Coordinates of C-alpha atoms in Angstrom, one line a residue:
M1 CA 32.6 -117.5 -17.0
P2 CA 36.1 -116.7 -15.6
H3 CA 39.0 -116.3 -18.0
D4 CA 41.9 -118.8 -18.0
F5 CA 44.4 -116.0 -17.0
D6 CA 44.5 -112.5 -15.7
M7 CA 47.2 -111.6 -18.2
V8 CA 48.5 -113.2 -21.4
I9 CA 51.6 -111.8 -23.1
I10 CA 52.1 -112.8 -26.7
G11 CA 55.8 -112.6 -27.6
G12 CA 58.9 -113.6 -25.5
G13 CA 61.4 -111.0 -26.4
A14 CA 62.7 -108.1 -24.3
A15 CA 59.2 -106.5 -24.0
G16 CA 57.3 -109.7 -23.4
L17 CA 59.7 -111.1 -20.8
T18 CA 59.7 -107.8 -18.9
A19 CA 55.9 -107.6 -19.1
A20 CA 55.5 -111.2 -17.9
G21 CA 57.9 -110.7 -15.0
I22 CA 56.1 -107.5 -13.8
S23 CA 52.7 -109.1 -14.2
A24 CA 53.6 -112.1 -12.1
S25 CA 55.2 -109.9 -9.4
L26 CA 51.9 -108.0 -9.1
G27 CA 50.0 -111.3 -8.3
A28 CA 48.3 -111.7 -11.7
K29 CA 47.9 -115.2 -13.1
T30 CA 50.1 -114.9 -16.1
A31 CA 50.9 -116.8 -19.3
L32 CA 53.7 -116.1 -21.8
V33 CA 53.1 -117.3 -25.4
E34 CA 56.2 -117.5 -27.7
A35 CA 56.3 -119.3 -31.1
N36 CA 60.1 -119.9 -30.9
R37 CA 62.8 -119.5 -28.3
L38 CA 62.5 -117.0 -25.5
G39 CA 64.9 -114.1 -25.7
G40 CA 63.7 -112.6 -29.0
D41 CA 65.7 -110.5 -31.3
C42 CA 68.0 -109.1 -28.6
T43 CA 69.4 -112.4 -27.5
W44 CA 69.4 -114.3 -30.8
Y45 CA 69.8 -111.7 -33.7
G46 CA 70.5 -108.3 -32.2
C47 CA 72.2 -106.8 -29.2
V48 CA 73.9 -109.9 -27.7
P49 CA 75.5 -111.4 -30.9
S50 CA 76.3 -108.0 -32.5
K51 CA 78.1 -106.7 -29.4
T52 CA 80.0 -109.9 -28.9
L53 CA 81.2 -109.8 -32.5
L54 CA 82.1 -106.1 -32.1
K55 CA 84.2 -106.9 -29.1
A56 CA 86.1 -109.7 -30.9
A57 CA 86.7 -107.3 -33.7
K58 CA 87.9 -104.6 -31.3
V59 CA 90.4 -107.0 -29.8
A60 CA 91.7 -107.8 -33.3
H61 CA 92.0 -104.1 -34.1
T62 CA 93.8 -103.5 -30.8
I63 CA 96.4 -106.1 -31.7
K64 CA 96.8 -104.6 -35.1
T65 CA 97.3 -101.1 -33.7
A66 CA 99.2 -102.0 -30.5
D67 CA 101.9 -99.5 -31.4
R68 CA 99.5 -96.8 -30.1
Y69 CA 100.4 -98.2 -26.6
G70 CA 104.1 -98.6 -27.1
L71 CA 103.7 -102.3 -28.0
K72 CA 104.6 -104.2 -31.1
A73 CA 101.7 -104.2 -33.6
S74 CA 101.0 -107.4 -35.5
Q75 CA 98.5 -109.0 -37.7
P76 CA 95.9 -110.9 -35.6
C77 CA 95.4 -114.6 -36.3
I78 CA 91.7 -114.7 -36.9
D79 CA 89.8 -118.0 -36.9
F80 CA 86.4 -116.7 -37.9
A81 CA 84.6 -120.0 -37.1
S82 CA 86.0 -119.8 -33.6
V83 CA 84.9 -116.2 -33.3
M84 CA 81.3 -117.3 -34.3
R85 CA 81.4 -120.2 -31.8
H86 CA 82.2 -117.6 -29.1
V87 CA 79.3 -115.5 -30.3
H88 CA 76.9 -118.5 -30.0
S89 CA 78.4 -119.5 -26.6
T90 CA 77.7 -116.0 -25.3
Q91 CA 74.1 -116.1 -26.6
K92 CA 73.5 -119.4 -24.8
H93 CA 75.0 -118.0 -21.6
V94 CA 72.6 -115.0 -21.7
F95 CA 69.7 -117.2 -22.5
N96 CA 70.4 -119.6 -19.7
E97 CA 71.0 -116.7 -17.2
A98 CA 68.1 -114.5 -18.2
D99 CA 65.7 -116.0 -20.8
A100 CA 65.3 -119.7 -20.2
P101 CA 61.7 -120.9 -19.5
P102 CA 62.4 -122.3 -16.0
I103 CA 63.3 -118.8 -14.8
Y104 CA 59.9 -117.6 -15.6
E105 CA 58.1 -120.8 -14.6
K106 CA 59.6 -120.3 -11.1
M107 CA 57.8 -116.9 -11.0
G108 CA 54.6 -118.7 -11.5
I109 CA 54.3 -117.8 -15.2
K110 CA 52.9 -120.4 -17.6
V111 CA 55.3 -120.5 -20.6
I112 CA 53.6 -121.8 -23.8
T113 CA 55.4 -122.5 -27.0
A114 CA 52.8 -121.8 -29.7
R115 CA 51.7 -119.3 -32.4
A116 CA 48.8 -117.1 -31.3
R117 CA 45.9 -115.7 -33.3
F118 CA 43.2 -113.6 -31.8
L119 CA 39.6 -114.9 -31.9
T120 CA 38.0 -112.2 -29.7
P121 CA 39.4 -109.4 -27.6
H122 CA 39.5 -111.9 -24.7
S123 CA 40.6 -115.1 -26.4
A124 CA 43.2 -116.4 -28.8
E125 CA 43.8 -119.6 -30.7
L126 CA 47.2 -121.3 -30.1
T127 CA 48.8 -123.5 -32.7
H128 CA 51.4 -125.6 -30.9
N129 CA 54.6 -127.0 -32.5
D130 CA 53.1 -130.5 -32.6
G131 CA 50.1 -129.2 -34.6
N132 CA 47.6 -129.3 -31.8
I133 CA 45.3 -126.3 -31.5
S134 CA 44.0 -124.9 -28.2
V135 CA 42.2 -121.8 -27.1
I136 CA 43.3 -119.5 -24.3
S137 CA 41.3 -116.7 -22.7
S138 CA 42.5 -113.8 -20.6
R139 CA 41.2 -110.6 -18.9
Y140 CA 44.0 -108.7 -20.5
F141 CA 46.5 -109.2 -23.3
V142 CA 49.8 -107.6 -24.1
I143 CA 51.1 -108.0 -27.6
A144 CA 54.9 -108.0 -27.8
T145 CA 55.7 -109.8 -31.0
G146 CA 58.6 -107.6 -32.0
S147 CA 59.8 -106.9 -35.6
S148 CA 61.6 -108.4 -38.5
P149 CA 64.1 -107.1 -41.0
I150 CA 62.5 -105.4 -44.1
V151 CA 63.3 -107.2 -47.3
P152 CA 62.8 -104.6 -50.1
P153 CA 60.9 -105.6 -53.3
I154 CA 63.8 -104.9 -55.6
E155 CA 64.4 -106.9 -58.8
G156 CA 66.6 -109.9 -58.5
L157 CA 66.9 -110.0 -54.7
S158 CA 65.1 -113.3 -54.4
E159 CA 67.7 -114.8 -56.7
V160 CA 70.6 -113.8 -54.5
D161 CA 71.8 -115.3 -51.3
F162 CA 71.5 -112.4 -48.9
L163 CA 71.9 -111.9 -45.2
T164 CA 69.9 -110.0 -42.6
N165 CA 70.6 -109.5 -38.9
E166 CA 68.7 -112.8 -38.4
T167 CA 71.1 -114.8 -40.5
I168 CA 74.5 -113.0 -40.5
F169 CA 75.4 -114.6 -37.2
S170 CA 75.1 -118.1 -38.8
L171 CA 78.1 -117.5 -41.0
S172 CA 81.0 -119.8 -40.4
K173 CA 83.3 -118.4 -43.1
L174 CA 84.6 -114.9 -43.3
P175 CA 83.5 -113.1 -46.5
K176 CA 86.2 -111.7 -48.7
K177 CA 84.0 -108.7 -49.4
L178 CA 80.8 -107.8 -47.5
V179 CA 78.4 -105.4 -49.3
V180 CA 76.1 -103.7 -46.8
V181 CA 72.9 -102.1 -48.1
G182 CA 71.8 -99.6 -45.5
G183 CA 73.7 -97.0 -43.5
G184 CA 71.8 -97.3 -40.2
P185 CA 73.1 -98.6 -36.9
I186 CA 73.0 -102.3 -37.7
G187 CA 74.6 -101.9 -41.1
I188 CA 77.4 -99.6 -39.8
E189 CA 78.1 -101.8 -36.8
M190 CA 78.4 -104.9 -38.9
A191 CA 80.5 -103.0 -41.5
Q192 CA 83.1 -102.1 -38.8
A193 CA 83.1 -105.6 -37.2
F194 CA 83.7 -107.5 -40.5
R195 CA 86.2 -105.0 -41.7
R196 CA 88.3 -105.4 -38.5
L197 CA 88.0 -109.2 -38.8
G198 CA 89.5 -109.0 -42.3
S199 CA 86.7 -108.5 -44.9
D200 CA 86.6 -105.8 -47.5
V201 CA 83.5 -103.8 -46.8
E202 CA 81.4 -101.4 -48.8
V203 CA 78.3 -99.6 -47.6
I204 CA 75.6 -98.4 -50.0
D205 CA 72.8 -96.0 -49.0
M206 CA 70.4 -93.8 -50.9
A207 CA 70.9 -91.0 -48.4
D208 CA 73.9 -88.6 -48.7
R209 CA 75.1 -89.5 -45.1
I210 CA 75.1 -92.4 -42.7
L211 CA 73.1 -92.7 -39.4
P212 CA 70.5 -90.0 -40.4
K213 CA 68.9 -90.0 -36.9
D214 CA 72.2 -88.8 -35.4
D215 CA 73.9 -85.4 -35.4
L216 CA 75.1 -84.5 -38.8
E217 CA 78.5 -83.3 -37.7
L218 CA 79.3 -86.2 -35.4
S219 CA 78.0 -88.9 -37.8
G220 CA 80.3 -87.3 -40.4
L221 CA 83.3 -87.6 -38.1
L222 CA 82.4 -91.2 -37.4
R223 CA 82.2 -91.9 -41.1
H224 CA 85.7 -90.4 -41.6
S225 CA 87.0 -92.6 -38.8
L226 CA 85.5 -95.7 -40.5
M227 CA 86.9 -94.7 -43.9
E228 CA 90.4 -94.5 -42.3
E229 CA 89.9 -98.2 -41.3
G230 CA 89.2 -99.0 -45.0
I231 CA 85.4 -99.1 -45.2
R232 CA 84.1 -97.7 -48.4
F233 CA 80.9 -95.7 -48.7
T234 CA 78.8 -95.3 -51.8
L235 CA 76.2 -92.8 -50.7
S236 CA 73.4 -91.0 -52.6
A237 CA 72.9 -94.2 -54.6
A238 CA 69.6 -95.9 -55.1
V239 CA 69.7 -99.7 -55.6
R240 CA 67.9 -100.7 -58.8
K241 CA 68.7 -104.4 -59.2
F242 CA 70.5 -107.4 -57.7
Q243 CA 72.2 -110.1 -59.7
S244 CA 73.9 -113.4 -58.9
H245 CA 77.2 -113.7 -60.6
N246 CA 79.6 -116.7 -60.2
G247 CA 78.6 -117.2 -56.6
S248 CA 78.7 -113.5 -55.7
A249 CA 76.1 -110.9 -55.4
R250 CA 76.0 -107.9 -57.6
V251 CA 74.3 -104.7 -56.6
I252 CA 73.4 -102.3 -59.5
A253 CA 72.7 -98.8 -58.2
Q254 CA 72.2 -95.4 -59.7
S255 CA 73.9 -92.3 -58.4
A256 CA 71.7 -89.4 -57.4
V257 CA 74.6 -87.1 -58.0
D258 CA 75.3 -87.7 -61.7
G259 CA 72.9 -90.4 -62.7
K260 CA 75.6 -92.9 -63.5
E261 CA 75.1 -96.6 -63.0
L262 CA 77.2 -98.2 -60.3
L263 CA 78.1 -101.8 -60.0
I264 CA 79.2 -103.2 -56.6
E265 CA 80.0 -106.9 -56.1
G266 CA 80.8 -109.0 -53.1
D267 CA 80.6 -112.6 -52.0
A268 CA 78.3 -111.6 -49.1
L269 CA 75.4 -109.2 -49.1
L270 CA 73.8 -107.8 -45.9
I271 CA 70.4 -106.1 -46.3
S272 CA 69.9 -103.7 -43.4
I273 CA 67.3 -101.0 -44.4
G274 CA 65.0 -101.1 -41.4
R275 CA 62.5 -103.3 -39.6
R276 CA 58.8 -104.1 -39.8
A277 CA 56.4 -104.9 -37.0
N278 CA 55.3 -108.5 -36.6
T279 CA 51.5 -108.2 -36.9
Q280 CA 50.5 -110.3 -39.9
A281 CA 49.6 -113.5 -38.2
L282 CA 47.7 -112.1 -35.2
N283 CA 44.3 -111.5 -36.8
L284 CA 44.2 -108.0 -35.4
K285 CA 41.9 -106.3 -37.8
T286 CA 39.2 -108.9 -37.1
I287 CA 39.0 -107.8 -33.4
G288 CA 39.3 -104.1 -34.2
I289 CA 42.9 -103.3 -33.4
S290 CA 44.2 -100.3 -35.5
L291 CA 47.4 -100.5 -37.4
N292 CA 49.7 -97.9 -39.1
K293 CA 53.0 -98.1 -40.9
S294 CA 54.9 -98.4 -37.6
G295 CA 52.8 -101.3 -36.4
I296 CA 50.1 -101.4 -33.8
V297 CA 48.5 -98.0 -32.9
I298 CA 48.7 -97.3 -29.2
D299 CA 48.1 -94.4 -26.9
K300 CA 50.5 -92.9 -24.5
H301 CA 49.6 -95.7 -22.0
C302 CA 50.4 -98.5 -24.5
R303 CA 46.7 -99.3 -24.9
T304 CA 45.5 -100.3 -28.3
S305 CA 42.1 -99.4 -29.9
V306 CA 40.7 -102.4 -27.9
K307 CA 40.6 -101.4 -24.3
N308 CA 41.8 -104.7 -22.7
I309 CA 44.7 -105.2 -25.1
F310 CA 48.0 -103.4 -24.8
A311 CA 51.1 -103.5 -27.0
C312 CA 54.8 -102.7 -26.3
G313 CA 58.2 -103.0 -27.9
D314 CA 59.0 -103.0 -31.6
V315 CA 55.5 -104.1 -32.6
A316 CA 54.1 -100.8 -31.4
G317 CA 56.8 -98.1 -31.7
S318 CA 59.4 -96.3 -33.7
F319 CA 62.0 -96.6 -31.0
Q320 CA 63.1 -100.2 -31.7
F321 CA 65.5 -100.6 -28.7
T322 CA 65.6 -103.2 -25.9
H323 CA 65.7 -100.4 -23.3
M324 CA 62.6 -98.8 -24.8
A325 CA 60.8 -102.2 -25.0
E326 CA 61.4 -102.7 -21.3
H327 CA 60.1 -99.2 -20.5
M328 CA 57.0 -99.7 -22.6
A329 CA 56.4 -103.1 -21.0
K330 CA 56.4 -101.4 -17.6
V331 CA 54.0 -98.8 -18.8
A332 CA 51.6 -101.4 -20.3
I333 CA 51.5 -103.6 -17.3
T334 CA 51.1 -100.7 -14.8
N335 CA 48.1 -99.4 -16.8
A336 CA 46.5 -102.8 -17.4
L337 CA 46.8 -104.3 -13.9
L338 CA 47.1 -101.3 -11.5
H339 CA 45.0 -98.8 -13.6
I340 CA 47.7 -96.2 -12.9
P341 CA 48.0 -93.8 -15.9
L342 CA 51.7 -94.2 -16.4
S343 CA 52.8 -92.7 -19.8
I344 CA 55.5 -93.6 -22.3
D345 CA 58.5 -91.2 -22.2
T346 CA 59.5 -90.6 -25.8
D347 CA 61.4 -87.4 -25.1
H348 CA 64.4 -88.8 -23.3
V349 CA 65.2 -92.0 -25.1
P350 CA 69.0 -92.6 -25.5
W351 CA 70.2 -93.9 -28.8
V352 CA 73.6 -95.6 -29.2
T353 CA 75.5 -97.0 -32.2
Y354 CA 78.2 -99.3 -30.8
T355 CA 80.9 -98.6 -33.3
E356 CA 84.3 -97.5 -32.2
P357 CA 84.1 -94.6 -31.5
E358 CA 80.5 -95.0 -30.2
L359 CA 77.9 -92.5 -31.2
A360 CA 75.1 -91.6 -28.8
H361 CA 72.4 -89.0 -28.4
V362 CA 69.4 -88.2 -26.2
G363 CA 66.8 -85.4 -26.3
A364 CA 66.2 -82.9 -29.0
S365 CA 68.3 -82.7 -32.2
E366 CA 69.6 -79.4 -33.6
D367 CA 67.1 -79.6 -36.4
E368 CA 64.2 -80.1 -34.0
L369 CA 65.2 -77.1 -32.0
K370 CA 65.5 -75.0 -35.2
K371 CA 62.1 -76.2 -36.4
K372 CA 60.5 -75.2 -33.1
S373 CA 62.3 -71.8 -33.0
I374 CA 63.9 -72.6 -29.7
A375 CA 66.9 -70.4 -28.9
Y376 CA 69.9 -72.5 -27.7
N377 CA 73.6 -72.4 -27.4
V378 CA 76.0 -75.2 -28.3
Y379 CA 78.5 -76.3 -25.7
R380 CA 81.3 -78.6 -26.9
F381 CA 84.1 -80.5 -25.3
P382 CA 86.5 -82.7 -27.3
F383 CA 87.7 -86.1 -26.2
S384 CA 91.3 -84.9 -26.9
K385 CA 90.9 -82.8 -23.7
I386 CA 89.6 -85.7 -21.6
D387 CA 92.6 -87.1 -19.8
R388 CA 91.3 -90.7 -19.6
A389 CA 90.7 -90.6 -23.4
V390 CA 94.3 -89.5 -23.8
T391 CA 95.7 -92.2 -21.6
D392 CA 93.6 -94.8 -23.5
A393 CA 94.6 -93.3 -26.9
E394 CA 90.9 -92.8 -27.7
T395 CA 90.9 -89.1 -28.5
V396 CA 88.6 -89.2 -31.5
G397 CA 85.3 -87.7 -30.4
M398 CA 83.2 -84.8 -29.1
I399 CA 80.6 -84.0 -26.5
K400 CA 78.0 -81.6 -28.0
V401 CA 75.3 -80.2 -25.8
F402 CA 72.3 -78.0 -26.8
A403 CA 71.1 -75.9 -23.9
K404 CA 69.5 -72.6 -22.9
G405 CA 72.2 -69.9 -22.4
T406 CA 70.6 -68.1 -19.5
T407 CA 69.7 -71.1 -17.3
G408 CA 71.7 -74.1 -18.6
K409 CA 68.5 -76.0 -19.3
I410 CA 69.5 -79.0 -21.4
Y411 CA 67.6 -79.7 -24.7
G412 CA 69.7 -82.4 -26.2
V413 CA 73.1 -84.1 -26.1
N414 CA 75.2 -85.8 -28.7
I415 CA 78.4 -87.7 -27.9
L416 CA 80.9 -89.3 -30.3
G417 CA 83.7 -91.2 -28.6
A418 CA 84.9 -94.1 -26.5
N419 CA 82.2 -95.2 -24.0
A420 CA 79.7 -92.7 -25.4
G421 CA 76.9 -95.2 -24.6
E422 CA 77.9 -95.2 -20.9
M423 CA 78.3 -91.4 -20.8
I424 CA 74.9 -90.6 -22.4
G425 CA 73.1 -92.1 -19.4
E426 CA 73.9 -89.2 -17.1
Y427 CA 72.4 -86.7 -19.6
A428 CA 69.3 -88.9 -20.0
V429 CA 68.8 -88.6 -16.2
A430 CA 69.5 -84.9 -16.4
L431 CA 66.9 -84.4 -19.2
R432 CA 64.3 -86.6 -17.5
H433 CA 64.5 -84.8 -14.2
G434 CA 65.3 -81.2 -15.2
I435 CA 68.9 -81.1 -14.1
T436 CA 70.7 -78.2 -15.6
L437 CA 74.3 -77.8 -16.8
R438 CA 75.0 -75.7 -13.7
R439 CA 74.1 -78.7 -11.5
I440 CA 76.1 -81.1 -13.5
A441 CA 79.1 -78.7 -13.4
D442 CA 78.7 -78.4 -9.7
T443 CA 78.7 -82.2 -9.2
I444 CA 82.0 -83.9 -8.4
H445 CA 82.9 -86.5 -11.0
P446 CA 85.8 -89.0 -10.5
Y447 CA 89.1 -88.4 -12.2
P448 CA 90.3 -89.8 -14.5
T449 CA 87.2 -91.1 -16.2
Y450 CA 85.3 -90.6 -19.4
V451 CA 82.3 -89.3 -17.5
L452 CA 84.4 -86.4 -16.2
G453 CA 84.0 -85.2 -19.8
N454 CA 80.3 -84.7 -19.1
R455 CA 81.2 -82.3 -16.3
R456 CA 83.8 -80.5 -18.4
A457 CA 81.2 -80.0 -21.1
A458 CA 78.9 -78.6 -18.5
D459 CA 81.7 -76.3 -17.4
Q460 CA 81.6 -74.6 -20.7
W461 CA 78.2 -73.1 -19.8
Y462 CA 80.0 -71.2 -17.0
V463 CA 82.8 -70.2 -19.5
R464 CA 80.3 -68.8 -22.0
K465 CA 78.5 -66.9 -19.3
Q466 CA 81.7 -65.2 -18.2
S467 CA 81.9 -61.8 -19.9
R468 CA 84.7 -59.2 -20.0
T469 CA 82.3 -56.7 -18.3
F470 CA 81.7 -59.1 -15.4
V471 CA 85.5 -59.7 -14.9
R472 CA 86.2 -56.0 -15.2
W473 CA 83.6 -55.5 -12.4
L474 CA 85.3 -58.1 -10.2
R475 CA 88.7 -56.5 -10.8
R476 CA 87.4 -53.1 -9.7
I477 CA 85.7 -54.4 -6.5
F478 CA 88.5 -56.7 -5.3
G479 CA 91.5 -55.0 -6.8
Y480 CA 92.5 -57.9 -9.0
R481 CA 95.2 -57.3 -11.6
G482 CA 95.0 -60.2 -14.0
Q483 CA 94.2 -60.0 -17.8
L484 CA 90.7 -59.8 -19.0
P485 CA 89.5 -63.0 -20.7
D486 CA 89.4 -63.2 -24.5
T487 CA 85.8 -63.7 -25.4
S488 CA 86.2 -63.1 -29.1
D489 CA 85.7 -66.9 -29.8
P490 CA 82.2 -67.9 -28.8
N491 CA 83.3 -71.6 -29.0
R492 CA 86.3 -71.3 -26.8
I493 CA 86.9 -74.3 -24.6
V494 CA 88.5 -74.1 -21.1

C-alpha cells in the first residue's frame, strides 16, 4: 500500500522549513507537521528577537556615548514597552516574509498543525489542536523538533518567577535588576542588552570565565569591556538555592574560591544554562531510534538508527545554530531523497556571540591544537590598526589566527571586534576549501573596511617568514642599503 507522502518533516523551525523546501523542490510529495507556529526558536525566541533587542540597545548606547563622534552625549529616553513592540513587529515581519504557511503551501507542501508521535518507522499519530487524531504515513521522515531551555532541578526555582529565552521577550516592563544565571552566548547577549537599556545586571556562572567555547584571551577582553559598561560578574559560583523575597528573586550561591555563601537578588531572573533536545513526546524508543545526552543519535549523513528516518538541527546536534540547522537539513534531504552520501561538516562551523564587540570563531581552538600536538603559529592583528575601526571608534578587538608557519595553512580563527560575525565568514570559506594565509594576503580587499583586517592578519604570515638572513641576502644581491628588520619580537605587527 503506498504511503501518504514521500517525505514528512516533523518540526517547523529553521531545520524543518529548510528540509521541507528542499524536499518539495526535488519533486517529493511533502508534508510539514508543526505543533505551534512555523518559524521555531529562531523567529520567536532566539535570533530574531534577540538581535532586534540588541540593536535597540546599541542605539541607546550610541546616544549615551555620542561624544566619541564629536557629538553631544545624552541620556536616551527609553520606553521599554515601545522597544518590545518593535521586537514583536520585527518577528511578525520575518514570519510573514519567510515562515508563514502560505509560502510553503505555494511550494506544494502540506502544512499540518498537530503534535506527532511515531507509531511505526513509516507512520505517526497526529493530535490536532481541535483534539482530533489522525494517522499519517510516509516513505521517509525527518525529525526537526528543535530544543528547549534547560531548567535546572535546583531547590526553590519552582517557587520563583524566572525567565528563559522563551519568555524574556514577553516582558513589557524593564527590570530594575536582571540576574542572569549562565555565562553562555544567550546570557551574555541579554546581559548587555538589558544593561544598555537601563537595568542593573549581574551574571552568575559556576565556571571561572564566560563563553567557555570561545578563545580564553578574547573572551576575557570581552568580559572586561562588558564590565566597563557596568555589568557585574560573579564567577566560580555554584547556585545552591533560589528564594522568592518581596516580589524579587534571590539566588544563593557558593563560591568555589573561598567557600563563602553569596546572595544575589534581582526583580528579574534569567535562567540560561543551555538547551535540551525536544524528543520526549515522539515515542522514539518504541520504534528503535537511539538517543544520547545531546538528543537523537545520527550518523554523518543525518540518518538515525532507523534507516528511513533522519534528524537535523538542535534535536540531533551539539551545534545549536540556525546556520547549522539549515546545513544539516540539506544533508538529511540529499541523503534521503537523492541517495547521495553528503556528510555533515562539523569542522568549519562559525560561532558568533552578538555582543558589542562581537566574538566569533571558526575551526580548531588553541586547546584542540595543543591536545593533538599540532605545531602552529599565532598571527594577530588588532582592531586599533584597522582604519575603518578607527573611523568608527570601534577599536576594541583582535583578529587571532592559528596557522602552520611554513605554508600558511589555517587551523582556526578567533575574532573579537565590531562586525566579527561578518568577518569570520571569509575564514570559514578559507578553512572549508583549503585557502591559505598566503592566498588571503594576495587577495585585494576593499579599503576602508573591516574585512581588510582579515588580509592584514594574513599579511603577518609574510612578516613572520621574513628573516634577517633573507633580507641580508637580498641586500647583497641587489645592493640595497636599508636597515635589517628587527625580528627580536616574534609577535611584531606590520
